[in-house]
PDB file of C-alpha atoms in Angstrom:
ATOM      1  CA  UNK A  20     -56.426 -57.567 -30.052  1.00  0.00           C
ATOM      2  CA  UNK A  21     -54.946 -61.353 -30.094  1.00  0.00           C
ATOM      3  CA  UNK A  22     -51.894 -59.941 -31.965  1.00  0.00           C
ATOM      4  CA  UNK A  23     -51.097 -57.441 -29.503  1.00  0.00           C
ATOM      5  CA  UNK A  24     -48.225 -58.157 -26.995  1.00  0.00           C
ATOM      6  CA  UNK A  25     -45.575 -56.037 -25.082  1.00  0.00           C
ATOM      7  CA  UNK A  26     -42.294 -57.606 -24.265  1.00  0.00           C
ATOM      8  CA  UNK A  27     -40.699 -58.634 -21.729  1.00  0.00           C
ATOM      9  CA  UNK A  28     -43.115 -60.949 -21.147  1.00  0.00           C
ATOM     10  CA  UNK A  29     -43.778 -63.437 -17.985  1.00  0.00           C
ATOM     11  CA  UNK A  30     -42.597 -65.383 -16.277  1.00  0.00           C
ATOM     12  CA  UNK A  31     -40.355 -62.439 -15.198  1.00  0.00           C
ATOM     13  CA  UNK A  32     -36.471 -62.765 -13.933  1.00  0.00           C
ATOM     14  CA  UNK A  33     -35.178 -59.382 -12.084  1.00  0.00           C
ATOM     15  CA  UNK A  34     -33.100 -58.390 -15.551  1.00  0.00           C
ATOM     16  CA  UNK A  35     -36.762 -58.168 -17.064  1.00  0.00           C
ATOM     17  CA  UNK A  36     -38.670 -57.012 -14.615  1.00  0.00           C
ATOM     18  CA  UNK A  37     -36.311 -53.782 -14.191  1.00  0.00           C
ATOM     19  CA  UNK A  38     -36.913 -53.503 -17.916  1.00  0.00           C
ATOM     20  CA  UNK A  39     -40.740 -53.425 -17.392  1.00  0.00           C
ATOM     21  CA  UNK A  40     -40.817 -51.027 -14.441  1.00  0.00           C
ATOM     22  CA  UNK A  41     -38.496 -48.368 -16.470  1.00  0.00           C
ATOM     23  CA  UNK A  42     -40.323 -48.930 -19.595  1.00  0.00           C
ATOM     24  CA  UNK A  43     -43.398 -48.272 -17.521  1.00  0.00           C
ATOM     25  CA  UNK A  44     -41.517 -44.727 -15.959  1.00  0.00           C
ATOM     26  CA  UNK A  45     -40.911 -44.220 -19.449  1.00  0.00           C
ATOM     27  CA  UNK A  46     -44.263 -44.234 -20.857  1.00  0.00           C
ATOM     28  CA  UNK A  47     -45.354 -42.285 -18.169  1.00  0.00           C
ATOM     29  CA  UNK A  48     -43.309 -39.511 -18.543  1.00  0.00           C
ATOM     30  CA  UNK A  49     -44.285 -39.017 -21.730  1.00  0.00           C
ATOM     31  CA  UNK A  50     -47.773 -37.836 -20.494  1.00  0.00           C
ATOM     32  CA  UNK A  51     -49.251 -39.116 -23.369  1.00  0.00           C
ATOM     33  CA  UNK A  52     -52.567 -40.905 -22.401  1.00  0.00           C
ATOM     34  CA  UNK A  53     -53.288 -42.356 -25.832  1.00  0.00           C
ATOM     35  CA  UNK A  54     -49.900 -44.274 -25.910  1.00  0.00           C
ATOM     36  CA  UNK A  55     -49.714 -45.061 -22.358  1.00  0.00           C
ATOM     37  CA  UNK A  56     -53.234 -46.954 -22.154  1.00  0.00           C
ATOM     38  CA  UNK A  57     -51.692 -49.085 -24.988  1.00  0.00           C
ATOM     39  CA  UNK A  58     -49.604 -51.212 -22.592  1.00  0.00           C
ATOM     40  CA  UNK A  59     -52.613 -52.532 -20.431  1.00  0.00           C
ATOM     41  CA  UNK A  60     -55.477 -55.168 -22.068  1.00  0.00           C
ATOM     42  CA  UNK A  61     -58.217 -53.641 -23.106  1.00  0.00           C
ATOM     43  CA  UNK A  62     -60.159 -54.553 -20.309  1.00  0.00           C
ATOM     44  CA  UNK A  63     -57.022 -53.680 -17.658  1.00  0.00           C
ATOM     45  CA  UNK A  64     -58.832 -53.343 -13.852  1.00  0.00           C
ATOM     46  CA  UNK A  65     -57.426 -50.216 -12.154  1.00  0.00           C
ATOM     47  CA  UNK A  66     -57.253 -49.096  -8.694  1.00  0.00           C
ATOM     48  CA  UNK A  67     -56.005 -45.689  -8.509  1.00  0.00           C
ATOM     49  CA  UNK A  68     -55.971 -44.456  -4.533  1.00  0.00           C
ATOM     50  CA  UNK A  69     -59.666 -43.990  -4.475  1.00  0.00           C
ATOM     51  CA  UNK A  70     -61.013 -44.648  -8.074  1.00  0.00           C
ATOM     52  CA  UNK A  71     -61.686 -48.189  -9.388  1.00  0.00           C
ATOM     53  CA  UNK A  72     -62.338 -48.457 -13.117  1.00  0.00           C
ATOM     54  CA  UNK A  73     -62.420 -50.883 -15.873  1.00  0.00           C
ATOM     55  CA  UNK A  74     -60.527 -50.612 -19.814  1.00  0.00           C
ATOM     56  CA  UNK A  75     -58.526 -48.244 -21.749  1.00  0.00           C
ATOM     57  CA  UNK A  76     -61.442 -45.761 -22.524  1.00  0.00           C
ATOM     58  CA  UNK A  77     -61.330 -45.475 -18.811  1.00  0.00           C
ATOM     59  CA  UNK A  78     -57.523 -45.348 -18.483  1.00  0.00           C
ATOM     60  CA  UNK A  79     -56.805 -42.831 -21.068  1.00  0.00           C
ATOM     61  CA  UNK A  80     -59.441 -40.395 -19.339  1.00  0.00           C
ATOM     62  CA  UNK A  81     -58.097 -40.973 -15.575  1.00  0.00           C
ATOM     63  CA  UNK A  82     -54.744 -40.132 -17.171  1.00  0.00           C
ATOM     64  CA  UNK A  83     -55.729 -36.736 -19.175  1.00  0.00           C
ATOM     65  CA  UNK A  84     -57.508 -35.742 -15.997  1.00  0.00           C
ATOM     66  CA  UNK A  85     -54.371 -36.368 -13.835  1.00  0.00           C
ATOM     67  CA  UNK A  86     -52.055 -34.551 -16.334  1.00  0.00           C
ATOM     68  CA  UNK A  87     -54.326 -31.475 -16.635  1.00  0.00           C
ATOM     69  CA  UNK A  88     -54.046 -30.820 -13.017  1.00  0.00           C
ATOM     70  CA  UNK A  89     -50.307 -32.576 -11.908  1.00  0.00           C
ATOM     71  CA  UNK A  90     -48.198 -30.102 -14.043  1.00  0.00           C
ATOM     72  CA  UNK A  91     -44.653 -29.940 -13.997  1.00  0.00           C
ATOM     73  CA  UNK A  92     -44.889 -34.027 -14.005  1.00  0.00           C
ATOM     74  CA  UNK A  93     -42.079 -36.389 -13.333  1.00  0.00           C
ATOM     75  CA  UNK A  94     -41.609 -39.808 -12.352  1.00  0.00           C
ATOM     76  CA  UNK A  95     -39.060 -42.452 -11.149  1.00  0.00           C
ATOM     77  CA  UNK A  96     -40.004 -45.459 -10.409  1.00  0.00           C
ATOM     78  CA  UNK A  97     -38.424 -48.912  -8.762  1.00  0.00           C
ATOM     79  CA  UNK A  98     -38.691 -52.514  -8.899  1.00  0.00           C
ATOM     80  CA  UNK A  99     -39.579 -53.959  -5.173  1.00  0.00           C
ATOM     81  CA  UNK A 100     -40.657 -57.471  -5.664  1.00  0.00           C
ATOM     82  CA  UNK A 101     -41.680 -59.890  -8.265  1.00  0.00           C
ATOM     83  CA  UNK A 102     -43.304 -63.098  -9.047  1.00  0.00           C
ATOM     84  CA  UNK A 103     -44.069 -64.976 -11.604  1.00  0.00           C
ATOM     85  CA  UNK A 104     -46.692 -62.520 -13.787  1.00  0.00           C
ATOM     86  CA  UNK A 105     -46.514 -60.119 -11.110  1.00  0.00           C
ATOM     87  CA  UNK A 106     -44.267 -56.868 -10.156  1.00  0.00           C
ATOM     88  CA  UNK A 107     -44.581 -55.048  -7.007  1.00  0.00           C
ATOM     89  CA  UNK A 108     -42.988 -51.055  -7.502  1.00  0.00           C
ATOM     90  CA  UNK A 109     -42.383 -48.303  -5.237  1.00  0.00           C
ATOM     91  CA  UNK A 110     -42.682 -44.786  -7.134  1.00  0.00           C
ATOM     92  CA  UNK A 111     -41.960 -41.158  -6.962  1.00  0.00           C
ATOM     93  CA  UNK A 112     -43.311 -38.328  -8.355  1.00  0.00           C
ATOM     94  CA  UNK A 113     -43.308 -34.745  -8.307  1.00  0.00           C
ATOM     95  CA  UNK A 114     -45.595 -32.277  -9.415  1.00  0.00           C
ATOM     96  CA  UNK A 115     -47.414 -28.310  -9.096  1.00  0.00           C
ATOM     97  CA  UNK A 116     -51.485 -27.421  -8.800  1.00  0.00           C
ATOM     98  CA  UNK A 117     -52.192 -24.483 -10.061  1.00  0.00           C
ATOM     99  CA  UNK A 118     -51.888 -22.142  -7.029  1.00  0.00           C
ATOM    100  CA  UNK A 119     -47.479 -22.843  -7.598  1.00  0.00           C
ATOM    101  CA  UNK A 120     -47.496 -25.769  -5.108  1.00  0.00           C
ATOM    102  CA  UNK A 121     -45.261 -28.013  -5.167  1.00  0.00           C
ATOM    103  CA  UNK A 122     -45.833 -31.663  -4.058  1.00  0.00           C
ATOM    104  CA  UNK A 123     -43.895 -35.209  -3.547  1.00  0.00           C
ATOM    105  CA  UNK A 124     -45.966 -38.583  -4.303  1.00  0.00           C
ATOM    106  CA  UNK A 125     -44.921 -41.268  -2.471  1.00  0.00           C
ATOM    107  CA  UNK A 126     -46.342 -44.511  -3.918  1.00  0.00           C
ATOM    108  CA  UNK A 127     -47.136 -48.451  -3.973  1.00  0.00           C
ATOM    109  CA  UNK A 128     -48.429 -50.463  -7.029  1.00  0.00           C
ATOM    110  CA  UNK A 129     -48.610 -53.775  -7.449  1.00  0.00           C
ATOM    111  CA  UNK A 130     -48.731 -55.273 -11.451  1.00  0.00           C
ATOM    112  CA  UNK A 131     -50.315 -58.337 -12.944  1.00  0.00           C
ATOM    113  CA  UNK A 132     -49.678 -59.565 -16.398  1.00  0.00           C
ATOM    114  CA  UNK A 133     -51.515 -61.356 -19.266  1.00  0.00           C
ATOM    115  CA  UNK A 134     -48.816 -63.470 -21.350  1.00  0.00           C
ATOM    116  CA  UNK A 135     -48.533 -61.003 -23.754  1.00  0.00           C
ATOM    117  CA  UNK A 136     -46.720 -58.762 -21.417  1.00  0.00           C
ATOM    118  CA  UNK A 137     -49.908 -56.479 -21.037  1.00  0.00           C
ATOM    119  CA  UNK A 138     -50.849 -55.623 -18.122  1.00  0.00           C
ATOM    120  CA  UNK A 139     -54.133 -56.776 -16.978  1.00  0.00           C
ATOM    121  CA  UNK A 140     -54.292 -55.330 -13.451  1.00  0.00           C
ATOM    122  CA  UNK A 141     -53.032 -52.451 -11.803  1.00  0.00           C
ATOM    123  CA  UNK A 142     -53.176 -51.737  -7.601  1.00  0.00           C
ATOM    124  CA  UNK A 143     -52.282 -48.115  -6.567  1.00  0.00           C
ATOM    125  CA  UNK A 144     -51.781 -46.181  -2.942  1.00  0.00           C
ATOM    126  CA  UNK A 145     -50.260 -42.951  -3.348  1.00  0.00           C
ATOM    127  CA  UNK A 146     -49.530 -40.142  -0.345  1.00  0.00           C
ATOM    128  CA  UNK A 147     -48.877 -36.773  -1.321  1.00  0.00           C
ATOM    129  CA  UNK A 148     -46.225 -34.846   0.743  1.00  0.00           C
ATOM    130  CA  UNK A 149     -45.859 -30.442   0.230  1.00  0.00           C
ATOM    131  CA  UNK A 150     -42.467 -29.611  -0.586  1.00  0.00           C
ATOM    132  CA  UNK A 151     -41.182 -26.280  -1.380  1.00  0.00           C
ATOM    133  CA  UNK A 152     -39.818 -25.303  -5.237  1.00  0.00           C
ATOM    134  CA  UNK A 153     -35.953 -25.908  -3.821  1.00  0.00           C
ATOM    135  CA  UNK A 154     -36.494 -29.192  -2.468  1.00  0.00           C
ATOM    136  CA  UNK A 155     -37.620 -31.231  -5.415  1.00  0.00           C
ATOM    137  CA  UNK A 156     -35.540 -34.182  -6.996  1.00  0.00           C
ATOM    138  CA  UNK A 157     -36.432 -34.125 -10.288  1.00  0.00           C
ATOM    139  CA  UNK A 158     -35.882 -30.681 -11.529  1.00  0.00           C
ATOM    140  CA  UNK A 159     -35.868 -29.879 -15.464  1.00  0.00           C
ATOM    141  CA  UNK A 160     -32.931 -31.051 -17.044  1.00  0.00           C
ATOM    142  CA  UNK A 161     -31.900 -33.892 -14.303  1.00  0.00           C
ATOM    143  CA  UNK A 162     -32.006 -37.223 -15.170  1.00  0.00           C
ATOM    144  CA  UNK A 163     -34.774 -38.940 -12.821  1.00  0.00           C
ATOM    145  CA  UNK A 164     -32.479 -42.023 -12.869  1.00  0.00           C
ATOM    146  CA  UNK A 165     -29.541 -40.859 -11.317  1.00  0.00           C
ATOM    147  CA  UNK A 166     -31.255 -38.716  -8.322  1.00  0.00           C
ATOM    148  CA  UNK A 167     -29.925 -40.574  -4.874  1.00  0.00           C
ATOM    149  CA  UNK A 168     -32.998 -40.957  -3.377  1.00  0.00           C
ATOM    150  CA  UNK A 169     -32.000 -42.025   0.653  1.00  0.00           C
ATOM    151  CA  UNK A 170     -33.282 -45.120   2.335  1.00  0.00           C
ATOM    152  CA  UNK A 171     -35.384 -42.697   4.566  1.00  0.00           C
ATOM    153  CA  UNK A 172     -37.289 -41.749   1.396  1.00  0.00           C
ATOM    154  CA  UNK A 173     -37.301 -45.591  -0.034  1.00  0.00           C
ATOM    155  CA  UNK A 174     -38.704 -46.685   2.763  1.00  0.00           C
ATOM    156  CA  UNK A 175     -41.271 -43.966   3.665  1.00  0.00           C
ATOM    157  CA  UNK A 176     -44.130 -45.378   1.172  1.00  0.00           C
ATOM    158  CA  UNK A 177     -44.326 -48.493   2.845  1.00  0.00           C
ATOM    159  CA  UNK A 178     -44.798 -46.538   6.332  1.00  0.00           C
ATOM    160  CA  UNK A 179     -47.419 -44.472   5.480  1.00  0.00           C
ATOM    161  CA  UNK A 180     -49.252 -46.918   3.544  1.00  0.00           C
ATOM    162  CA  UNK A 181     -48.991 -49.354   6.833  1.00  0.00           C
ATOM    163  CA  UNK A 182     -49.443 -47.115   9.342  1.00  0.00           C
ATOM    164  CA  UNK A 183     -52.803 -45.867   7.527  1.00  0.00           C
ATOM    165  CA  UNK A 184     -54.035 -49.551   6.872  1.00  0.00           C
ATOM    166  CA  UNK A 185     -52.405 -50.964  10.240  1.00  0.00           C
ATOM    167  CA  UNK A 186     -54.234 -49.129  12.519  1.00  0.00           C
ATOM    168  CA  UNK A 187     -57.371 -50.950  14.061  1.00  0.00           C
ATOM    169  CA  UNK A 188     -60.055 -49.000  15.756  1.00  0.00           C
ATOM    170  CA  UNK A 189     -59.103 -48.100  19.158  1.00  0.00           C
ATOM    171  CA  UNK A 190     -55.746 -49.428  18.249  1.00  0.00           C
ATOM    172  CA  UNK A 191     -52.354 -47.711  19.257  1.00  0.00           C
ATOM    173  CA  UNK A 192     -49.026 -47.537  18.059  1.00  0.00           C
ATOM    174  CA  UNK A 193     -47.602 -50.592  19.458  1.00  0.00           C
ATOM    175  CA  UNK A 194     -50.788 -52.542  17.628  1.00  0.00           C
ATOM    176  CA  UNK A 195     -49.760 -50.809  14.679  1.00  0.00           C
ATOM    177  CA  UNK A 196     -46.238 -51.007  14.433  1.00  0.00           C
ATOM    178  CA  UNK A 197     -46.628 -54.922  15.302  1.00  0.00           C
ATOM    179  CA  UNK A 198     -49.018 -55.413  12.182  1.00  0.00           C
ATOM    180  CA  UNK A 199     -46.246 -53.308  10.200  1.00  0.00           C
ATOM    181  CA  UNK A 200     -43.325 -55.949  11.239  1.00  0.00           C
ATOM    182  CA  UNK A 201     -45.889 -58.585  10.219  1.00  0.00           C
ATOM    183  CA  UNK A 202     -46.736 -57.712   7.139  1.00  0.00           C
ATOM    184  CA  UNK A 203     -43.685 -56.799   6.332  1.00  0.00           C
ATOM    185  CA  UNK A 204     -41.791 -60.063   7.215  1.00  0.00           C
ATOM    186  CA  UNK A 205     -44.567 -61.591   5.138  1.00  0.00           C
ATOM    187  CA  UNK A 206     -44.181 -59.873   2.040  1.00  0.00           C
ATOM    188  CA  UNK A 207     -40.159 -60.419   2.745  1.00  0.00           C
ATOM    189  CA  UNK A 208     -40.909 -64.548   2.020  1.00  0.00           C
ATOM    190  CA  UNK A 209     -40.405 -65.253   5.870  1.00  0.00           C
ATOM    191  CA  UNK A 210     -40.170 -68.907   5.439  1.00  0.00           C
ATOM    192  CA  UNK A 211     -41.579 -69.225   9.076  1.00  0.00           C
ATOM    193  CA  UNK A 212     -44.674 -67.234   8.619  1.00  0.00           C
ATOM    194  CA  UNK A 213     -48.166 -68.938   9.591  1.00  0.00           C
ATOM    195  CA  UNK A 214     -51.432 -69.353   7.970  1.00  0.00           C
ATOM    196  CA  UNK A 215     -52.688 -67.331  10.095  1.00  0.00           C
ATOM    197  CA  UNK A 216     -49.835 -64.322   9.067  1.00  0.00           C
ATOM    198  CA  UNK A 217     -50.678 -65.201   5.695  1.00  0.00           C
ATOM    199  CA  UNK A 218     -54.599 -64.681   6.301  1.00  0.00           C
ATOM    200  CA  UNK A 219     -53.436 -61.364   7.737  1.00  0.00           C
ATOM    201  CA  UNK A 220     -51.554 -60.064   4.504  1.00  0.00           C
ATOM    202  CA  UNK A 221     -53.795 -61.376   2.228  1.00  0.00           C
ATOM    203  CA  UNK A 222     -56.314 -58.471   3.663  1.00  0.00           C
ATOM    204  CA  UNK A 223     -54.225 -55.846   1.991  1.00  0.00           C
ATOM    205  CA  UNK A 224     -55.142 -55.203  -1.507  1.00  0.00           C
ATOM    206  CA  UNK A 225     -50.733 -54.409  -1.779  1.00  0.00           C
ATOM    207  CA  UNK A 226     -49.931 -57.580  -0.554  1.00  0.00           C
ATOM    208  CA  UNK A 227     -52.833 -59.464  -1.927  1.00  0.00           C
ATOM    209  CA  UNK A 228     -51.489 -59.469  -5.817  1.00  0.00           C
ATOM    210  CA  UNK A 229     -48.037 -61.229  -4.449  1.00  0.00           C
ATOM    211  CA  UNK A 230     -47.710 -64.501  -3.507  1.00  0.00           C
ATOM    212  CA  UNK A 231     -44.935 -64.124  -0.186  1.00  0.00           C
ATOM    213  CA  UNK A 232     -43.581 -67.061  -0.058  1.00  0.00           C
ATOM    214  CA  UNK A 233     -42.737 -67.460  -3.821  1.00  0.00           C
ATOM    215  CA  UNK A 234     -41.667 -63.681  -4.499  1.00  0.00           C
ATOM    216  CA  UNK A 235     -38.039 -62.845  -5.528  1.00  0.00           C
ATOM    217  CA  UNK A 236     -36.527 -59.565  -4.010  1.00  0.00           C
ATOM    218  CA  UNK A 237     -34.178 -57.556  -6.145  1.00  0.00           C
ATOM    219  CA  UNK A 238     -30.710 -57.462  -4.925  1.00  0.00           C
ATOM    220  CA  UNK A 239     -30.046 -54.172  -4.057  1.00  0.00           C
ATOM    221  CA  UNK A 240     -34.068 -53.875  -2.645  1.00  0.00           C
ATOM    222  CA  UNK A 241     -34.320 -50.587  -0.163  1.00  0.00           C
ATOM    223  CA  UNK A 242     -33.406 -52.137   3.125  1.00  0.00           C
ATOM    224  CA  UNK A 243     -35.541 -48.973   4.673  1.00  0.00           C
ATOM    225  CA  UNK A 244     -38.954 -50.895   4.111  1.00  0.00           C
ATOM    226  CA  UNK A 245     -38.462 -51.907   7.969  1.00  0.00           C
ATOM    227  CA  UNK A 246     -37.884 -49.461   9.338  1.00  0.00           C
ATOM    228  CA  UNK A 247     -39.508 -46.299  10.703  1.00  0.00           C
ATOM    229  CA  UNK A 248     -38.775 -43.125   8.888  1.00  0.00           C
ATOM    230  CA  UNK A 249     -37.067 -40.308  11.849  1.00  0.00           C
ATOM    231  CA  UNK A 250     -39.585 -38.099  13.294  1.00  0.00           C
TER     232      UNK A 250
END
């Protein structure tokens, strides 16, 4: 296990952590759970939505259950953020159940690395969104890469994942769409942001993998994250 490694390895600069997240897409959309578990340490911690579970065994099974029922199965996924050892990604995904269905998954994970470019954590939130057959991006034969996927769409993972985590009991939307701004200008590297801001962003299991302050932002990041997707 010592001699196992997957480049490129940390401390990551944006040129390598593009490299990672595509290889990642990659991998994935080869739907192959025996290769796939390969680039996580064999005792990677996963969060997936509601599941928590520990080392490949683990991941290979999550992933043959989640193929055997997401058919149809294509990715694209984008670099948000990074640190360090760690890479923050906003995803895409679209898939059919077995009754025809077709669905859009809107998702957040957030990476950390051992120094052998394995990954040794993974975070994941993921909403699923009902779309019908003609509205999907990533038909057969397109290249997931080159789909123009609008700010309205880049942003919209953030959203829901805020607006469902925001939201404090007995709370409204002004309470939530303040924590939203918050967070946000947190995880942005607002070099004004308090301890007490901090404290506040640390609470999410997103944010808590990235360190604000110290994060780099790609330079074309989706400029959507802040704002409300149209009703």
């Amino acid at each position: 296990m010592a001699s196992e490694s997957r480049p490129p390895f940390p401390p990551f600069t944006e040129e390598t952590a593009r490299k990672k997240v595509k290889a990642a897409q990659d991998a994935w959309n080869s739907k192959n759970p025996a290769s796939v578990k390969m680039a996580y340490t064999p005792d990677s911690i996963w969060r997936n939505r509601d599941q928590f579970f520990q080392g490949r065994d683990a991941i290979e099974k999550f992933l043959t259950d989640k193929w055997s029922v997401e058919n149809g199965y294509r990715l694209r996924k984008e670099l948000f953020a990074f640190t360090a050892n760690k890479i923050a990604v906003q995803f895409w995904y679209e898939w059919h159940d077995t009754s025809g269905q077709w669905w859009r998954s809107y998702g957040l994970e957030d990476w950390t690395f051992a120094e052998n470019g394995l990954m040794r954590k993974r975070q994941n939130s993921t909403n699923d969104v009902k779309i019908n057959e003609d509205e999907r991006w990533f038909k057969d034969g397109i290249d997931v890469n080159t789909v123009d996927i609008s700010e309205k769409h880049c942003g919209l993972a953030f959203w829901m994942l805020f607006q469902k985590l925001a939201v404090p009991a007995g709370g409204g939307t002004s309470a939530s769409l303040a924590a939203v701004f918050i967070i946000c200008a947190a995880l942005l590297g607002v070099t004004s942001a308090t301890s007490g801001i901090s404290s506040l962003c640390y609470k999410f299991d997103f944010l808590e993998a990235l360190e604000p302050k110290s994060m780099s932002m790609p330079s074309d990041k989706c400029k959507a994250t802040l704002i409300a997707p149209e009703t």
